[in-house]
Coordinates of C-alpha atoms in Angstrom, one line a residue:
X9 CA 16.5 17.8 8.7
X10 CA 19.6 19.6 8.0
X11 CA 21.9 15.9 8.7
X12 CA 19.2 13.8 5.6
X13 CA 20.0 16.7 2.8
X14 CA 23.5 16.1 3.5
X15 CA 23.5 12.5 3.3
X16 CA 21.5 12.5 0.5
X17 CA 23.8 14.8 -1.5
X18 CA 26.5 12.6 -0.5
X19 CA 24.6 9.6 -1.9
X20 CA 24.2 11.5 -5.0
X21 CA 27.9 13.0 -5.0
X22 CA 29.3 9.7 -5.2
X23 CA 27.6 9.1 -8.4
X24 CA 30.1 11.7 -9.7
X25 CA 27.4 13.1 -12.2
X26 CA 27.4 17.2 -12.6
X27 CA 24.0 16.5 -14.5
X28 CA 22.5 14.7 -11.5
X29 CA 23.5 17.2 -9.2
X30 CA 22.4 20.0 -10.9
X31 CA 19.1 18.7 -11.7
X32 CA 18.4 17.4 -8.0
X33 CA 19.8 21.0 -6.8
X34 CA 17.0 22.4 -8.3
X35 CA 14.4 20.0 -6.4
X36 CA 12.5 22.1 -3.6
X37 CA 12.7 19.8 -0.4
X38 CA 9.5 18.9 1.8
X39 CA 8.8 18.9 5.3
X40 CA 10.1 15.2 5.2
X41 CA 7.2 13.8 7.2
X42 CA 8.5 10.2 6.9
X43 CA 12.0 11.2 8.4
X44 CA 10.0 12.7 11.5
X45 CA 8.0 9.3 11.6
X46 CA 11.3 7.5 11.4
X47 CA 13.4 9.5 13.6
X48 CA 10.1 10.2 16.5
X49 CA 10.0 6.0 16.5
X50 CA 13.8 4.9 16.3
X51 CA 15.8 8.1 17.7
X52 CA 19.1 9.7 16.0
X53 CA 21.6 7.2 15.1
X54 CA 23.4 6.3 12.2
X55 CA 20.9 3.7 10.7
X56 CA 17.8 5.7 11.4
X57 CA 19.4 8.7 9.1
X58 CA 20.3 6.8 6.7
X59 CA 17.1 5.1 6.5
X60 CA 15.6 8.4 6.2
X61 CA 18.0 9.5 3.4
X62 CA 16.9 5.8 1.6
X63 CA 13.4 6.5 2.0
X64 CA 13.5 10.4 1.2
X65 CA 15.4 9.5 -1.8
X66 CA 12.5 6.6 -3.0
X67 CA 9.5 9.5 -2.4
X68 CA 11.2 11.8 -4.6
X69 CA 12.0 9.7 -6.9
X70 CA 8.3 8.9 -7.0
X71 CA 7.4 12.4 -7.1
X72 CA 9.4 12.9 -10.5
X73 CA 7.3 9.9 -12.0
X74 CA 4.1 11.5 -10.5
X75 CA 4.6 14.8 -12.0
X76 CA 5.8 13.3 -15.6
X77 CA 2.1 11.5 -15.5
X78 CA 0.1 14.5 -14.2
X79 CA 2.4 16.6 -16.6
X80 CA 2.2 18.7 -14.2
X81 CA 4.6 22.2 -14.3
X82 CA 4.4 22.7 -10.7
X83 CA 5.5 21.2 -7.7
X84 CA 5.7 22.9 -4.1
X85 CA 5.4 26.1 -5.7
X86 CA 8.4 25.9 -8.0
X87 CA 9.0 24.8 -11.4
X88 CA 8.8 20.9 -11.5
X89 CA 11.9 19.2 -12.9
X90 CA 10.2 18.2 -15.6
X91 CA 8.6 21.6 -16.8
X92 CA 12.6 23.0 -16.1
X93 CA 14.5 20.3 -17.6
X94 CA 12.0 17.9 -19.8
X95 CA 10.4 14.6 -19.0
X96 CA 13.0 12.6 -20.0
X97 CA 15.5 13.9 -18.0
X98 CA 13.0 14.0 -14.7
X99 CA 12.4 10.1 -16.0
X100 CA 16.1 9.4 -15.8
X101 CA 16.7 11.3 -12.5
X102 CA 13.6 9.1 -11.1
X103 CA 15.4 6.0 -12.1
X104 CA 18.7 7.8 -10.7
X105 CA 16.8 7.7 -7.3
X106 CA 16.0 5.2 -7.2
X107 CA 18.7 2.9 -8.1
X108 CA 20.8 4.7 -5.4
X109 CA 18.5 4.5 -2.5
X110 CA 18.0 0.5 -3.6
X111 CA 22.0 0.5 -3.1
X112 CA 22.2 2.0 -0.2
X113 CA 19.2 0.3 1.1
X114 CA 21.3 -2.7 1.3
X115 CA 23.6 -1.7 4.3
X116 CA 20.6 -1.8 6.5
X117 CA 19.1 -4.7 8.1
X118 CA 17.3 -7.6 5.6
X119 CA 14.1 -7.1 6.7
X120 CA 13.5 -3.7 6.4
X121 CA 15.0 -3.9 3.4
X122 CA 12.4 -6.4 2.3
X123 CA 9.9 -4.1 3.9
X124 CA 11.1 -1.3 2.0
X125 CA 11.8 -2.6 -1.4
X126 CA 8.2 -4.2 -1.2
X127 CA 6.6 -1.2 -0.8
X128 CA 8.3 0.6 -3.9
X129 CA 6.4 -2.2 -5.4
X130 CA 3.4 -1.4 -4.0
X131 CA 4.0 2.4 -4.9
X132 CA 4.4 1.6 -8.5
X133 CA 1.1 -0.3 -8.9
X134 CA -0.6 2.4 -7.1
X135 CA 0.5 5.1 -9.8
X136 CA -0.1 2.5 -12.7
X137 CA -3.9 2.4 -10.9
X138 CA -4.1 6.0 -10.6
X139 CA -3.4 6.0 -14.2
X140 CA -6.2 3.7 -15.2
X141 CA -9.0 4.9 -12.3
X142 CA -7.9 8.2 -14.1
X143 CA -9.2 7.5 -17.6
X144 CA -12.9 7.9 -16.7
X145 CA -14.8 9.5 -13.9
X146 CA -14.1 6.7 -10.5
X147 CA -17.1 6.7 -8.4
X148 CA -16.1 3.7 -6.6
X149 CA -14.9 4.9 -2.9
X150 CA -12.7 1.3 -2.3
X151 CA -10.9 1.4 -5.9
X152 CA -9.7 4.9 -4.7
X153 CA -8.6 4.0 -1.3
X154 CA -7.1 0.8 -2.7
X155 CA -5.0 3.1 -5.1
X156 CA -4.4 5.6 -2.3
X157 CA -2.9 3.0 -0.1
X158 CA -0.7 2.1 -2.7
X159 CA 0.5 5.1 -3.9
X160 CA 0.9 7.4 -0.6
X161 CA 0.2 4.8 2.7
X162 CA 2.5 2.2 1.8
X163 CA 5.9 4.1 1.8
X164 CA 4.8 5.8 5.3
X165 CA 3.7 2.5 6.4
X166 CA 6.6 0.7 5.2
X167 CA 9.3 3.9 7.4
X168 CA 7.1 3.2 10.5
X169 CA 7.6 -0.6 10.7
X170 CA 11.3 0.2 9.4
X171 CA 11.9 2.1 12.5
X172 CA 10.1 0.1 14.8
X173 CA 12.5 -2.6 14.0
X174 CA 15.5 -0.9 14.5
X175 CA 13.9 0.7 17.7
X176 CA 13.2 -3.0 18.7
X177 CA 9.4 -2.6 19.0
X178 CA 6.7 -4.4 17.4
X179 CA 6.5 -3.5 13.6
X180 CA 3.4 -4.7 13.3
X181 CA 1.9 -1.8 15.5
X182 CA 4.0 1.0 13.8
X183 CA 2.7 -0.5 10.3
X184 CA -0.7 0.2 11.3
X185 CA 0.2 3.5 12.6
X186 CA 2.0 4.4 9.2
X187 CA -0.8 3.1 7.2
X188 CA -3.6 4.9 8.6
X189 CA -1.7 8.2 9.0
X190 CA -0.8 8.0 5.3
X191 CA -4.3 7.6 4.0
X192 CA -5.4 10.4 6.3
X193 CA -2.4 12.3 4.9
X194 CA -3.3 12.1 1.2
X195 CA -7.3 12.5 2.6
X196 CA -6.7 15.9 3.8
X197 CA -4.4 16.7 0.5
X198 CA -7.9 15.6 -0.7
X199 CA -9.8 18.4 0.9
X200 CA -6.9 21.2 0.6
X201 CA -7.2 20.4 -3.7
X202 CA -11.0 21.5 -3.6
X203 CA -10.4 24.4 -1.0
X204 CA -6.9 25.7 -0.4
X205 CA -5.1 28.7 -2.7
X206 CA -2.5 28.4 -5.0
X207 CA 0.3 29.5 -2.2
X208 CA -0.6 26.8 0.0
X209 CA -0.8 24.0 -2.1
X210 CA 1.9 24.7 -4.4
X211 CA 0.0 24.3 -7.4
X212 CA -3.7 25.1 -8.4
X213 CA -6.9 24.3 -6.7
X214 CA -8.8 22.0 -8.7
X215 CA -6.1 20.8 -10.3
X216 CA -6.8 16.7 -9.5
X217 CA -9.7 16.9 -10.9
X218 CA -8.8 18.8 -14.1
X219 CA -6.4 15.8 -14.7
X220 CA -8.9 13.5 -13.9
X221 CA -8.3 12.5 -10.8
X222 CA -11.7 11.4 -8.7
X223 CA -11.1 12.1 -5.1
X224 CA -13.0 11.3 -2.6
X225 CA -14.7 14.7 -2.1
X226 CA -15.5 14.3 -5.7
X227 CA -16.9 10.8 -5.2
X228 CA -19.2 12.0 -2.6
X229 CA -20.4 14.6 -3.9
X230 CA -21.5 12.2 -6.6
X231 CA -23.1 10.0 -4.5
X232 CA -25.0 13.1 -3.3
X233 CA -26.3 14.5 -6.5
X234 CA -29.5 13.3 -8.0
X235 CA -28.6 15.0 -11.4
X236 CA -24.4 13.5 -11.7
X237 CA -24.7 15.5 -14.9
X238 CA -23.7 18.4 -12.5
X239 CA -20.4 17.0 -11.6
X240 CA -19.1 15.0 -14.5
X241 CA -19.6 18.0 -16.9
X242 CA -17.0 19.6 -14.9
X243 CA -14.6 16.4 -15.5
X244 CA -11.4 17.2 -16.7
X245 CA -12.4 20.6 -17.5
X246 CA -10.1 24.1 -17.4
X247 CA -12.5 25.1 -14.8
X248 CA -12.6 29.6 -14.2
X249 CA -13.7 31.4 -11.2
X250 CA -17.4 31.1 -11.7
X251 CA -17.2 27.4 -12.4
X252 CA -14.9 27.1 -9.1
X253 CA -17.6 29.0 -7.1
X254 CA -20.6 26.3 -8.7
X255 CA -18.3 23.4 -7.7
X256 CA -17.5 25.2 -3.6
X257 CA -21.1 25.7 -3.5
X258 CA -22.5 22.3 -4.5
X259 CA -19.8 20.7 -2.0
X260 CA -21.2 23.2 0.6
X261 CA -24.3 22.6 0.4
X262 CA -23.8 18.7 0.7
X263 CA -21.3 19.0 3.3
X264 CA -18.8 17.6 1.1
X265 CA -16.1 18.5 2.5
X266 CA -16.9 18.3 6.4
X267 CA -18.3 14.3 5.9
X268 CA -13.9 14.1 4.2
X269 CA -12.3 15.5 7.1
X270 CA -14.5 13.5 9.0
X271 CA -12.9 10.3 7.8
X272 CA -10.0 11.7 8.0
X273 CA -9.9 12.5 11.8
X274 CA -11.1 8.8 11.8
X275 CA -7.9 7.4 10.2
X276 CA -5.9 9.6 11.9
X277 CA -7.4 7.9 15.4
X278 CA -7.0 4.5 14.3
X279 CA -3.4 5.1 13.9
X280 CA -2.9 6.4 17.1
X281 CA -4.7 3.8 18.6
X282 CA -2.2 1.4 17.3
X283 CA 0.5 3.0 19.4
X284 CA -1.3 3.8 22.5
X285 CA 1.0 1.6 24.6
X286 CA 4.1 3.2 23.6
X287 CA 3.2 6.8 25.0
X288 CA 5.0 8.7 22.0
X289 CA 4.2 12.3 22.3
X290 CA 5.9 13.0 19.1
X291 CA 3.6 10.7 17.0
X292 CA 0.7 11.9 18.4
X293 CA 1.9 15.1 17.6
X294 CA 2.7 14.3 14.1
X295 CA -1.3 13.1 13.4
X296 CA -2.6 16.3 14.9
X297 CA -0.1 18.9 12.8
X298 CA -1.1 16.5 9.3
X299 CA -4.8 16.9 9.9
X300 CA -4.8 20.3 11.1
X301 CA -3.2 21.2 7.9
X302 CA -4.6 24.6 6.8
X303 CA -8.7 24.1 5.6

């Protein structure tokens, strides 16, 4: 991944901004799962790495939005830019992003550009939704996944297709694959928020929740409960050690959790389903390591 820093430094570098540099130097990098989607479908060439430099640049840019709304200090286990720098500065640097990768985006082919640029689109409706579905407890499964799609699925649907084009093979089977692996992506992120540690998410468990987010193990386990009072009292709550434990055991003893990965081993078949034809180890590969994330 060592080749998409550098080109997005250089994208960045020709800006000639110290401020932008240092404040993006501070940024902890990812595992750059839609570079590996690109790069698995299209191979290493000069387009494909700077696609993945475009579309790296767009999800991080996304990121600094996310965190500004979550006002969140955190992000991968280090100091979000805006808890180091203030939220007007992470706002600018967003914009910074993204008005880059929109420029470079346009010395690759029209149509993925069109794909691309339509899914930041998409992306910012999905955080204006998560916003809104936010303000009061969401119990409704398909305003969630809507959102979901929106704000995660579409960017890694939108790389897939990208690189199918450029690979020559039919985009509309790599969008499906993208879709479906991104909404079993952000399901699993899902499950990990309820039951992972502090070191492996990079922030605190229980922490959507606490800023009101309704995720689909939380809309289960309402669906489950004869007395909601259970759950929503917990809504957007500071929640300690004894309140976690309530929470783990109620989602235990509905089998919360299990009915979520569930679904998400589901999505994560449907996307390899769409690419069954094209015998791509890799991309097989890359559904098994998301799902098998650590439980």
């Amino acid at each position: 991944m060592q080749e998409i820093d550098t080109l997005i430094q250089n994208f960045l570098k020709d800006l000639g901004n110290d401020i932008v540099l240092r404040m993006s130097n501070s940024i902890k990098t990812g595992k750059k799962l839609r570079s590996k989607l690109i790069l698995s479908i299209s191979g290493e060439n000069e387009s494909s790495y700077r696609l993945c430099a475009v579309v790296e640049l767009i999800h991080l840019a996304s990121l600094l939005h996310d965190d500004i709304v979550d006002e969140a200090s955190l992000r991968r286990g280090a100091r979000s830019v805006n808890a180091e720098f203030g939220a007007k500065n992470a706002l600018m640097l967003g914009d910074v992003f993204y008005s880059k990768a929109f420029y470079e985006l346009l010395s690759l082919d029209k149509k993925i550009a069109s794909i691309v640029a339509n899914a930041v689109s998409k992306l910012a409706i999905g955080e204006l939704l998560d916003v809104e579905l936010s303000k009061s407890f969401n119990a409704d499964k398909n305003l969630y996944l809507d959102m979901l799609y929106k704000k995660t699925a579409v960017l890694i649907e939108a790389s897939a297709a990208s690189a199918a084009i450029l690979a020559g093979f039919d985009e509309n089977d790599f969008k499906e694959y993208g879709k479906n692996l991104g909404i079993a992506f952000q399901l699993v992120d899902d499950i990990l928020d309820v039951q992972g540690d502090e070191k492996t998410l990079g922030k605190e468990a229980f922490s959507d929740f606490k800023e009101g987010k309704s995720t689909l193990p939380y809309i289960y386990l309402y669906e489950a409960l004869a007395d909601k009072s259970l759950l929503l009292n917990f809504y957007k709550k500071e929640l300690n050690g004894a309140k976690k434990d309530e929470l783990l055991k109620l989602f235990a003893r509905y089998e919360i959790l299990q009915k979520c990965k569930n679904e998400a081993l589901a999505y994560g078949q449907r996307a390899l389903q769409a690419i069954q034809s094209y015998d791509n180890q890799k991309l097989n590969d890359i559904v098994e390591n998301m799902i098998d994330r650590s439980f």
